[in-house]
Amino acid sequence: MATSLRAAADGTPPPAPPSSPTRRSTPPPPSGWRSRFYRWDLRLSPYAFVSPFFLTFAAFGLFPLLYTGWLSLHRVELGGDAEWKGLDNYANLADSEFFWNALANTFTIGVISTVPQLLMALGLAHLLNYKLRGRGFFRVAVLAPYATSIAAATLVFAQLFNTDYGLINTVLGWVGFDPVDWESSKWPSQIAISTIVIWRWTGYNALIYLAAMQAVPQDLYEAAALDGASRWRQFVSVTIPSIRPTILFTIIVSTIGATQLFGEPMIFGGSLGVSGGSGNQFQTLSLLMYEKGWVTGALGQASAIAWVMLLLLLLIGAVRMLFARANRKKLGA
Amino acid sequence: MRTSSTRRTREGRRRTTMAAVAGLTACAALITGCGGDGSDEAGGDGKITLRIGTFGSFGYDDKTGAKLYAEYEKAHPNIKIVESNVADGQKYWDTLKLRLSRNSGLADIQALEVGYIAEATGPAMADKWVDLSKSGGADLDAFLDWKVNQATTSDGKVIALGTDIGPMAICYNKDLFAKAKLPTDRAAVGALWQGDWAKFLETGKNYQKNAPAGTSFHDSASGLFNAVISSEPVQYADTKGELDYENSPGVKKAWETAVAAAQGGITAKLRQFDEKGTWNAAFKNSKFATVACPSWMTGIIKDQAGAANQGKWDIAAPPVAGNWGGAFLGVPKSGKHAKEAAELAAWLTAPAQHAKVFGVNGNIPSTKHTLTSAVVQDAKLPYFGEAPVGKIYSEAAAGITPAPISRWDGQVKTFITDNGILDIEQRGTDPAQAWENVKKLIEDKIEQ
């Protein structure tokens, strides 16, 4: 150290360190290292930043998915060893009345919950789109049911729909109707469950529609008004076509939700929830899967149901893509 | 200086909050079922916490039971006992089975219902239990022999100790009987249906003729099914202990009786132990006049009908003697304190404790001498108008011939009652159709 200092003071260049000749031909040493690091950083950092998601997905998404697929080809009893069965589990599903019953229930409950839900959400969004007093309050209020937990909401509804002591049957009694068997009859029980789903999700969808409606240019409405179009006419001819992609989106999301319906019928049914009532009258695919896996302990069969559900959803996704493509063509033309 | 110090404390505070939140989350996870590891040590005073999982009413607890936990804790200052109770026995068993298969989330002592004892002693589960003939120091000779046999595995291990047995009577609501112009004296009531379940149905029809509005003769057809099959020597299994419900005369008789009751409109169409509490509420509101009443049911009636209905209920002899239910206590091997747990299980099921529980909760003991002891013989239940419960039930117990049990009994029973009979009762399904459904369910769920 001391020598080099003195040399600098003399005005002569300090003796070069042994490695200097090679370095002198390239750009200054620190910046070369830095630029390489910079390039690596530029290229790899994004991967590092997104890796937590993909690692988590691999551990908790992909692995269970593949493992479930493997299980679905075996006969597995809870706590026992797996035994190869090939596609038997799937073949058994095709033969099983309980599977078809659950599939049908999932479909009917899905339809009677999704259709009214989306129609009501559209209407609600349209109303919220008006300039009315306390608009902010109402917009928050419609979202409140969505913030309630499924369990809490379902417990309350289960009490309301109680056949012997429920408020709904009491009110029906005042009006002079016979009490409805909300739990053990097929359609009443499915309607009751759909009511819970509708109650929870209508506000959520309404807000999505509202956001889309606010993006519709005001000029269109003014032009329509000048042409003498009524509010209703404006809604049908301006609003609906303008937010069509959003409607399609909510239909898909609601369909996926309906396919996986589990918590509401489970809790609504109380002790009979897992089997969807005494005659499986509201057993959905998810409930059947749960019953197979955890009540019966037939994990292979439960896995097969899980995979069938996945395939169903992929099918729905494919249909959505086709629709979206057709829609884009129509808009592009 | 000042700012930096405030910042530091603020940061420090935030860190403590974070740690506290993390700690709380971990605790919550432990309490909600991942437990078994962290919750065993109660504080730093070296106490051992023994957790005991039960269903229905065992009558041990410190609130309404015989205060056995408090007594044991007093004698063993290093032990703390925590009970977790599930009302629905079927749900309890499903969860227990799942936890056994994973060896996690188990309590140190787990109660077992007799319908599932064959499954618990079966090949898949036998190894998960501590052998209580070797550990805990229980006196096996004190128990009824058949009770010990039921909990013994094929290689001679005793995986659980008997708590109560379920000799059965009929509990009836005197008020409702009087209003329906039926006798209310317990001997006269017993005589109405003595010897034959058909007479019981007949009484039901008579009751219904003059019944107070909105009431039914019997609580549930599935309850009646359980009562009838409990009085049959052949139930779900053949003599070798293999499931053979289709050819069983007992199942046939119980099914036909329950169907007749459901179709005759003498039942309140309820599901027993319903989680929503509709069945419980019906006790409180006197919606039905009779319920098949194994000894453990008296505790449930007392709790659910409540003080307001004290003296309204009474107990009469059943048409045919039977044994419905009864339970065991087992100790899973995976517990941290298996030795202490085995000792506690042995103590809880010893004759002295059987007598105490009987005194408070009416559970009929499964130990020989307790059954014939004065404590049981002279026992009366104030809630049931001083009915001589001890006499009624020990007489019923003497008539019990235990039926062979198969590994699937509990599940088959659930399918028949929850899916078959309840379906006929609540939805008016044709019985032949309902029976087909039951068969399909059993085929679908049991044979993989």
Tab-separated table of C-alpha atoms in Angstrom, chain B residues 68-69 147 176 257 306 323:
chain	number	residue	atom	x	y	z
B	68	LEU	CA	-65.410	-37.621	36.676
B	69	TYR	CA	-62.812	-35.392	35.036
B	147	LYS	CA	-68.690	-56.836	25.863
B	176	LEU	CA	-99.761	-36.512	25.516
B	257	THR	CA	-92.296	-52.488	11.139
B	306	GLY	CA	-85.418	-29.475	29.599
B	323	ASN	CA	-79.830	-53.785	23.156
